[in-house]
Amino acid sequence: MKKIISIVLSLALLVFLFPSHEIYAAEQNEDIDFGEPIQVRTYEDENGYTVVEKTYFAAGQEGITPYDKSGNGWYKNEKTYTWDKNTSSEKVMTYYAKGYFSWGDDDVNVSRISGDVSGVPSNVTISNKKTTSGKGKYGALFNNYAYVSFSFTAKNPIGNTTDFSVMIRVSESGNTF
């Protein structure tokens, strides 16, 4: 009887030592190497400053693409803002919003959200940092989406303030817009 109990306990311990599924780095680690962007857009803001917007995707456990009918993975939208138009002394600030999205069956969810700003010139003050997430519908009837948004206010040396924001939205079919 002691031998049977010993075997059962040994087997029970093995179950805890070897999990039944793999834990994927893309699910657990928020410092993911996103690789090359899947979309890049460059434009000038209303003041004539250059903004480069890049969207990234890192697959979840299934190794799917961002356009599969169902799946999960990290999406990140990143903007770089050039403060100085003088090319000899450009000051580039980068800010992003990211989250882990799951989509399919006419629904989409987001978790593990984050956002931040870096490369801020030393004479610029950042305040009102805020990261939010939520869900919505296009046209109030179809195409659900989830989003992550990061916003903040920058104050320049002469006291003028500018509000910045970046958002990543993913639809129930895994598309961004």
Tab-separated table of C-alpha atoms in Angstrom:
chain	number	residue	atom	x	y	z
A	1	MET	CA	0.000	0.000	0.000
A	2	LYS	CA	2.865	2.397	0.813
A	3	LYS	CA	4.333	1.682	-2.597
A	4	ILE	CA	1.065	2.586	-4.374
A	5	ILE	CA	0.741	5.838	-2.411
A	6	SER	CA	4.358	6.665	-3.211
A	7	ILE	CA	3.773	6.110	-6.947
A	8	VAL	CA	0.581	8.195	-6.961
A	9	LEU	CA	2.313	11.072	-5.153
A	10	SER	CA	5.269	10.907	-7.541
A	11	LEU	CA	2.953	11.084	-10.544
A	12	ALA	CA	1.055	13.997	-9.003
A	13	LEU	CA	4.312	15.911	-8.525
A	14	LEU	CA	5.285	15.294	-12.153
A	15	VAL	CA	2.087	16.962	-13.311
A	16	PHE	CA	3.139	20.186	-11.566
A	17	LEU	CA	6.720	19.997	-12.805
A	18	PHE	CA	5.775	19.656	-16.481
A	19	PRO	CA	2.923	21.936	-17.539
A	20	SER	CA	0.518	20.599	-20.133
A	21	HIS	CA	1.000	23.571	-22.467
A	22	GLU	CA	3.874	25.789	-23.466
A	23	ILE	CA	4.075	29.329	-22.194
A	24	TYR	CA	4.873	31.527	-25.158
A	25	ALA	CA	7.145	34.521	-24.840
A	26	ALA	CA	4.729	36.638	-26.855
A	27	GLU	CA	2.053	36.103	-24.202
A	28	GLN	CA	4.193	36.676	-21.137
A	29	ASN	CA	6.823	39.232	-22.110
A	30	GLU	CA	5.769	42.781	-22.837
A	31	ASP	CA	9.290	43.671	-24.059
A	32	ILE	CA	8.830	41.900	-27.370
A	33	ASP	CA	10.983	42.298	-30.450
A	34	PHE	CA	8.284	43.344	-32.908
A	35	GLY	CA	10.643	43.283	-35.888
A	36	GLU	CA	9.719	45.345	-38.936
A	37	PRO	CA	6.498	47.383	-38.945
A	38	ILE	CA	3.491	46.071	-40.885
A	39	GLN	CA	2.442	49.649	-41.770
A	40	VAL	CA	4.329	52.960	-41.976
A	41	ARG	CA	2.787	56.377	-42.550
A	42	THR	CA	4.608	59.741	-42.664
A	43	TYR	CA	2.824	63.085	-42.538
A	44	GLU	CA	3.162	66.670	-41.329
A	45	ASP	CA	1.047	67.893	-38.436
A	46	GLU	CA	-0.875	71.187	-38.486
A	47	ASN	CA	2.299	73.067	-37.462
A	48	GLY	CA	4.414	71.532	-40.230
A	49	TYR	CA	6.334	69.094	-38.019
A	50	THR	CA	7.064	65.587	-39.315
A	51	VAL	CA	5.281	62.619	-37.714
A	52	VAL	CA	6.100	58.999	-38.594
A	53	GLU	CA	3.514	56.426	-37.494
A	54	LYS	CA	4.433	52.715	-37.427
A	55	THR	CA	2.213	49.736	-36.616
A	56	TYR	CA	3.784	46.480	-35.390
A	57	PHE	CA	2.458	42.969	-34.794
A	58	ALA	CA	3.915	39.990	-32.887
A	59	ALA	CA	1.971	36.728	-33.112
A	60	GLY	CA	0.547	34.960	-30.087
A	61	GLN	CA	0.736	31.236	-29.450
A	62	GLU	CA	-0.740	30.069	-32.770
A	63	GLY	CA	1.832	31.912	-34.866
A	64	ILE	CA	-0.945	33.484	-36.931
A	65	THR	CA	-0.809	36.566	-39.123
A	66	PRO	CA	-2.610	39.759	-38.111
A	67	TYR	CA	-5.270	39.196	-40.792
A	68	ASP	CA	-6.435	35.694	-39.777
A	69	LYS	CA	-10.146	35.276	-38.901
A	70	SER	CA	-9.313	34.481	-35.281
A	71	GLY	CA	-6.196	34.604	-33.179
A	72	ASN	CA	-4.205	36.661	-30.733
A	73	GLY	CA	-1.037	38.689	-30.534
A	74	TRP	CA	0.596	41.947	-29.585
A	75	TYR	CA	-0.161	45.092	-31.565
A	76	LYS	CA	1.810	48.290	-31.089
A	77	ASN	CA	1.308	51.689	-32.709
A	78	GLU	CA	4.292	54.016	-32.413
A	79	LYS	CA	4.721	57.633	-33.448
A	80	THR	CA	7.904	59.639	-33.764
A	81	TYR	CA	7.612	63.399	-33.643
A	82	THR	CA	10.412	65.660	-34.879
A	83	TRP	CA	10.584	68.811	-32.755
A	84	ASP	CA	13.158	70.714	-34.785
A	85	LYS	CA	12.791	71.126	-38.548
A	86	ASN	CA	16.511	71.910	-38.770
A	87	THR	CA	17.994	68.637	-40.034
A	88	SER	CA	21.372	69.347	-38.426
A	89	SER	CA	19.920	69.199	-34.894
A	90	GLU	CA	16.724	67.132	-35.019
A	91	LYS	CA	15.062	66.298	-31.723
A	92	VAL	CA	12.925	63.182	-32.143
A	93	MET	CA	10.416	62.033	-29.526
A	94	THR	CA	8.850	58.537	-29.680
A	95	TYR	CA	5.580	57.466	-28.037
A	96	TYR	CA	3.486	54.329	-28.319
A	97	ALA	CA	0.376	52.399	-27.297
A	98	LYS	CA	0.322	48.599	-27.234
A	99	GLY	CA	-1.780	45.694	-26.041
A	100	TYR	CA	-2.365	41.970	-26.343
A	101	PHE	CA	-5.422	41.487	-28.587
A	102	SER	CA	-7.585	38.373	-29.067
A	103	TRP	CA	-10.147	38.287	-31.874
A	104	GLY	CA	-12.661	35.973	-33.524
A	105	ASP	CA	-16.309	34.869	-33.288
A	106	ASP	CA	-17.508	38.453	-33.833
A	107	ASP	CA	-15.624	39.737	-30.779
A	108	VAL	CA	-12.271	41.271	-29.878
A	109	ASN	CA	-10.605	41.880	-26.503
A	110	VAL	CA	-7.455	43.598	-25.325
A	111	SER	CA	-5.361	43.065	-22.192
A	112	ARG	CA	-1.902	43.941	-20.857
A	113	ILE	CA	-2.070	47.503	-22.150
A	114	SER	CA	0.773	49.996	-21.943
A	115	GLY	CA	1.976	53.279	-23.385
A	116	ASP	CA	4.925	55.579	-22.856
A	117	VAL	CA	7.047	58.364	-24.318
A	118	SER	CA	10.851	58.573	-24.751
A	119	GLY	CA	13.395	60.843	-26.396
A	120	VAL	CA	11.848	63.943	-24.858
A	121	PRO	CA	14.118	66.991	-25.246
A	122	SER	CA	15.542	68.153	-21.910
A	123	ASN	CA	13.787	71.524	-22.160
A	124	VAL	CA	10.323	69.936	-22.647
A	125	THR	CA	8.134	68.900	-19.696
A	126	ILE	CA	5.732	65.945	-19.955
A	127	SER	CA	2.524	65.735	-17.891
A	128	ASN	CA	-0.912	64.094	-17.880
A	129	LYS	CA	0.261	60.674	-19.092
A	130	LYS	CA	-2.733	58.394	-19.533
A	131	THR	CA	-3.193	54.897	-21.000
A	132	THR	CA	-6.741	53.679	-21.641
A	133	SER	CA	-8.479	50.822	-23.418
A	134	GLY	CA	-11.995	50.034	-24.494
A	135	LYS	CA	-14.311	48.512	-27.065
A	136	GLY	CA	-16.626	49.879	-29.735
A	137	LYS	CA	-18.447	49.198	-33.005
A	138	TYR	CA	-18.208	50.688	-36.488
A	139	GLY	CA	-21.513	52.146	-37.557
A	140	ALA	CA	-23.091	51.002	-34.258
A	141	LEU	CA	-24.249	47.741	-35.872
A	142	PHE	CA	-21.315	45.601	-36.946
A	143	ASN	CA	-17.543	45.140	-36.788
A	144	ASN	CA	-16.537	45.207	-33.146
A	145	TYR	CA	-13.146	46.624	-32.247
A	146	ALA	CA	-10.933	47.062	-29.188
A	147	TYR	CA	-8.377	49.804	-28.684
A	148	VAL	CA	-5.487	51.049	-26.566
A	149	SER	CA	-4.781	54.774	-26.370
A	150	PHE	CA	-1.876	56.674	-24.812
A	151	SER	CA	-1.945	60.453	-24.400
A	152	PHE	CA	0.127	63.137	-22.698
A	153	THR	CA	0.802	66.870	-22.691
A	154	ALA	CA	4.164	68.412	-23.603
A	155	LYS	CA	5.148	71.904	-22.471
A	156	ASN	CA	7.930	73.708	-24.355
A	157	PRO	CA	10.392	76.219	-22.818
A	158	ILE	CA	8.216	79.255	-23.622
A	159	GLY	CA	5.192	77.716	-21.904
A	160	ASN	CA	3.164	76.523	-24.890
A	161	THR	CA	1.507	73.137	-24.443
A	162	THR	CA	0.738	70.488	-27.049
A	163	ASP	CA	-1.400	67.403	-26.531
A	164	PHE	CA	-0.129	64.176	-28.100
A	165	SER	CA	-1.908	60.867	-28.510
A	166	VAL	CA	-1.462	57.527	-30.210
A	167	MET	CA	-4.003	54.727	-30.588
A	168	ILE	CA	-4.056	51.154	-31.839
A	169	ARG	CA	-7.453	49.724	-32.826
A	170	VAL	CA	-8.001	46.102	-33.841
A	171	SER	CA	-11.219	44.737	-35.337
A	172	GLU	CA	-12.951	41.404	-34.706
A	173	SER	CA	-11.174	40.092	-37.810
A	174	GLY	CA	-7.667	41.132	-36.654
A	175	ASN	CA	-7.371	44.190	-38.900
A	176	THR	CA	-6.022	47.539	-37.736
A	177	PHE	CA	-7.348	50.906	-38.799
